[in-house]
Short mmCIF file of N, CA and C in Angstrom, two decimals:
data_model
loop_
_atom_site.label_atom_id
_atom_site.label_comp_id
_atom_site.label_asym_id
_atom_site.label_seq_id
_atom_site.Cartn_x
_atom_site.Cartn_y
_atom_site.Cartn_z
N UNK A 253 -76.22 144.06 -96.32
CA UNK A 253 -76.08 145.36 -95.71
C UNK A 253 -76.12 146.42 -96.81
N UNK A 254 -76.96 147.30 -96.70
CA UNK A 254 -77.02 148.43 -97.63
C UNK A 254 -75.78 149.35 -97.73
N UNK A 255 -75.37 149.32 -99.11
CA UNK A 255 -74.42 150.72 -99.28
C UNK A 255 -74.93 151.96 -98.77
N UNK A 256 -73.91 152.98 -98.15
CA UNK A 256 -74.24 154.17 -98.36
C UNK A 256 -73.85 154.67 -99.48
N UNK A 257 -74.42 156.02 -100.03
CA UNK A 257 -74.18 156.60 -101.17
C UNK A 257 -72.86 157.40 -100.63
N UNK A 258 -71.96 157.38 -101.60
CA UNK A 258 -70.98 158.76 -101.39
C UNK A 258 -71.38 159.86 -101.73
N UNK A 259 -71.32 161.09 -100.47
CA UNK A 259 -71.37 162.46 -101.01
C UNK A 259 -70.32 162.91 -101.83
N UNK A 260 -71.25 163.73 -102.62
CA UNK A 260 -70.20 164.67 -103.44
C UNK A 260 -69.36 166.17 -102.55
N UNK A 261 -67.92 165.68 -102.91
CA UNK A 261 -67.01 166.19 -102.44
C UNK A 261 -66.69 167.28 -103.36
N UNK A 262 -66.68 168.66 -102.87
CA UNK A 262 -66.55 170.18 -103.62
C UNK A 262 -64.80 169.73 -104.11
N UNK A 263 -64.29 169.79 -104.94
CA UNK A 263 -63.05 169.77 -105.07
C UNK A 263 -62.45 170.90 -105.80
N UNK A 264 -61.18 171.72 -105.23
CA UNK A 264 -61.05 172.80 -105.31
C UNK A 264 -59.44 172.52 -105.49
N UNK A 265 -58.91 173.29 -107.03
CA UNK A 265 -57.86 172.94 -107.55
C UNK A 265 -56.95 174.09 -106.94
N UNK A 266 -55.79 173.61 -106.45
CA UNK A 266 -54.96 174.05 -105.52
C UNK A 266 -54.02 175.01 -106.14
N UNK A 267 -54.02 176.33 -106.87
CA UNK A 267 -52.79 176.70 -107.69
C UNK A 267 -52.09 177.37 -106.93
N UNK A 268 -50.83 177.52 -107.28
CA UNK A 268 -49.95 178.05 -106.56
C UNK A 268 -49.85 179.53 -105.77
N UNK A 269 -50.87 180.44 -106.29
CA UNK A 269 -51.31 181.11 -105.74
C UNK A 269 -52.47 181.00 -104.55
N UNK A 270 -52.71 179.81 -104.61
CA UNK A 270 -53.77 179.81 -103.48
C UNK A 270 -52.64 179.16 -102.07
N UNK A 271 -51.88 178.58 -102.86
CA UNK A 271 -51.00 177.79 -102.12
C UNK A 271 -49.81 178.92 -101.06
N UNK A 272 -49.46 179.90 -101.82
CA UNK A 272 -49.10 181.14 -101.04
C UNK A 272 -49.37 181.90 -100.20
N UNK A 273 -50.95 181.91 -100.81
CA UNK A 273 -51.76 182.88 -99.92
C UNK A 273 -52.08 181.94 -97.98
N UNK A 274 -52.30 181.16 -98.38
CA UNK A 274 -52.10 179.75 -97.15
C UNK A 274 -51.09 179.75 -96.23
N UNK A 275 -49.65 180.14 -97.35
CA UNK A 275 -48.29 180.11 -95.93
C UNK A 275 -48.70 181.40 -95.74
N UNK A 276 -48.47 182.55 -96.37
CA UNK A 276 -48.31 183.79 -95.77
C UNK A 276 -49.60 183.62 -93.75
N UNK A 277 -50.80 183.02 -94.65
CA UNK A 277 -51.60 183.34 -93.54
C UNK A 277 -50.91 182.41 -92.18
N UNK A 278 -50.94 181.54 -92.69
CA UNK A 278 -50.02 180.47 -91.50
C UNK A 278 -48.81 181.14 -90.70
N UNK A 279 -48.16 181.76 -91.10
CA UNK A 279 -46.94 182.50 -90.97
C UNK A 279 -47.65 183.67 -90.00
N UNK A 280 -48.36 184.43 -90.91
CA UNK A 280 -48.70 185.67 -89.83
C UNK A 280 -49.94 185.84 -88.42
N UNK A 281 -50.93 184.44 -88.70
CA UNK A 281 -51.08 184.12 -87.46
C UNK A 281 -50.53 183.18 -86.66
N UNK A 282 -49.29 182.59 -87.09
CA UNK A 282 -49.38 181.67 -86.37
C UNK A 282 -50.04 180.18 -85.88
N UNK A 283 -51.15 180.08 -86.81
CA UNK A 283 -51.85 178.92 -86.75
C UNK A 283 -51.28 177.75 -86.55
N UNK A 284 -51.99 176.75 -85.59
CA UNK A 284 -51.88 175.58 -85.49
C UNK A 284 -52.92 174.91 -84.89
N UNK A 285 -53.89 175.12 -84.25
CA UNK A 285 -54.95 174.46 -84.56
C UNK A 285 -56.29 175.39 -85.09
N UNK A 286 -57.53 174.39 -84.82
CA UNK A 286 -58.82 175.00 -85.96
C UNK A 286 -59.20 176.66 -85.36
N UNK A 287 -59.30 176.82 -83.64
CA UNK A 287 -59.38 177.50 -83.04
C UNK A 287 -58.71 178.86 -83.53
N UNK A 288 -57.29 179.02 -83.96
CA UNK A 288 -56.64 179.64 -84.43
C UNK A 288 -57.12 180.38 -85.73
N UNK A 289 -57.47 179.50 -86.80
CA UNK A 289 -58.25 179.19 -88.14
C UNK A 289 -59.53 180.94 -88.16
N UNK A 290 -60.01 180.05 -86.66
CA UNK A 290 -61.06 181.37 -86.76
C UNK A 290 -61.12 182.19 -86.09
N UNK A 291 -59.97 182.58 -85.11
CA UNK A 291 -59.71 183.76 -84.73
C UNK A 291 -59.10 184.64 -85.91
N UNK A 292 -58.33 184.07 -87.16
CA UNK A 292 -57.76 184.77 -88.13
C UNK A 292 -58.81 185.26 -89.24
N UNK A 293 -59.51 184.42 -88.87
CA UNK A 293 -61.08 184.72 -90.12
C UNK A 293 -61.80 185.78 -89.41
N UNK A 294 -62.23 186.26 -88.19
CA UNK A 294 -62.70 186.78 -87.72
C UNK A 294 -61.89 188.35 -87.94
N UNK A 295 -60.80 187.77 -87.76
CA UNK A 295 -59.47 189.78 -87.81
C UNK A 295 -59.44 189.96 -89.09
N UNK A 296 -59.99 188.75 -89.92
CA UNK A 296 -59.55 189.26 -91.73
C UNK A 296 -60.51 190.26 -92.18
N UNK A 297 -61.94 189.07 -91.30
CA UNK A 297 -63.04 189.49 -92.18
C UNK A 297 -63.83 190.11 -91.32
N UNK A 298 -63.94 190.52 -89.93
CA UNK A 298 -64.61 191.29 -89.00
C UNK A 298 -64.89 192.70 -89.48
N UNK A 299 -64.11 193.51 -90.06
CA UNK A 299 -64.22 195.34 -90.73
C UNK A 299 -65.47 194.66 -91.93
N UNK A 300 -64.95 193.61 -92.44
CA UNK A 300 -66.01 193.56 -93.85
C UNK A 300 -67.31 193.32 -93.58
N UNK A 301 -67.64 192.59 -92.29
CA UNK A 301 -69.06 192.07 -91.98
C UNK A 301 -69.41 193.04 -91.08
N UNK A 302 -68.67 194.22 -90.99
CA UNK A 302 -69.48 195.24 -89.81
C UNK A 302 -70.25 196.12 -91.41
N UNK A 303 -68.99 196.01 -92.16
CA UNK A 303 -69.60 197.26 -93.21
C UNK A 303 -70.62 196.78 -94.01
N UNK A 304 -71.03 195.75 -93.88
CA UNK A 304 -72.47 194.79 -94.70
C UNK A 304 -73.26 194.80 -93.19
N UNK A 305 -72.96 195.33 -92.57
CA UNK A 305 -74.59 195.34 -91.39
C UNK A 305 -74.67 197.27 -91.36
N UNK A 306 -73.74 197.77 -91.70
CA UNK A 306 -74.26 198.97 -91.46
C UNK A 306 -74.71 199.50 -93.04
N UNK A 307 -73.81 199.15 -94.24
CA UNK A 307 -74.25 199.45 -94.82
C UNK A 307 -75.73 199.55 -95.36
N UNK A 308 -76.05 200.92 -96.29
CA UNK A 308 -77.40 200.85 -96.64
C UNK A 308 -78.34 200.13 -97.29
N UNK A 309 -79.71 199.55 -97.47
CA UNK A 309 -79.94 198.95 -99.25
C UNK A 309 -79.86 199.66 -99.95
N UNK A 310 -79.92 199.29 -100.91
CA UNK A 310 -79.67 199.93 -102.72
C UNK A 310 -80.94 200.58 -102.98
N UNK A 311 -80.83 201.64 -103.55
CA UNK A 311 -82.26 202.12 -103.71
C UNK A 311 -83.64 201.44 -104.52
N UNK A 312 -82.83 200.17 -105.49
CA UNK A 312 -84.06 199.45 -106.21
C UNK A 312 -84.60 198.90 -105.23
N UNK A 313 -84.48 198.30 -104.03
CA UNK A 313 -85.13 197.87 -102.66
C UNK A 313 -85.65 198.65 -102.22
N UNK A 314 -85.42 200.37 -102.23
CA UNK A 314 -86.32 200.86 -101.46
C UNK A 314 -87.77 201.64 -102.26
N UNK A 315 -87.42 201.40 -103.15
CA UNK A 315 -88.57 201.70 -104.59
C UNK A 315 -89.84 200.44 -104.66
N UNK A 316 -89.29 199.39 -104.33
CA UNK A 316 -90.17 198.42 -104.26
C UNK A 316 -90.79 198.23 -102.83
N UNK A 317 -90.31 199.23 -101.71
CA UNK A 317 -91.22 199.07 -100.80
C UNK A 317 -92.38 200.06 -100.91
N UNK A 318 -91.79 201.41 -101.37
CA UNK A 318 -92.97 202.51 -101.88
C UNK A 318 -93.85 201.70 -102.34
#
């Protein structure tokens, strides 16, 4: 029977500051399942992804369409 290969797993070192930032969020939505997860991603980051669709391009983009 053929092995599968193991994927490579991103591993991301946990410091205690990341570890804070985690309860606070847990704490202030309330999370407990994934559903939750991305209703809080959506209220974090919803103002930031409106202001990257309205925002303008940079003018070196618009020099290279001239």
């Amino acid at each position: 029977m053929a092995r599968r290969e193991k994927k490579l797993v991103h591993k991301v070192v946990m410091t205690e500051g990341k570890r804070n930032i985690i309860q606070q969020l847990l704490q202030e939505y309330d999370i407990e399942t994934a559903e939750d997860i991305q209703d809080a991603l959506k209220d974090l980051l919803g103002g930031t992804i409106k202001e990257m669709k309205v925002c303008p391009k940079p003018e070196r983009y618009v020099d290279d369409i001239s």
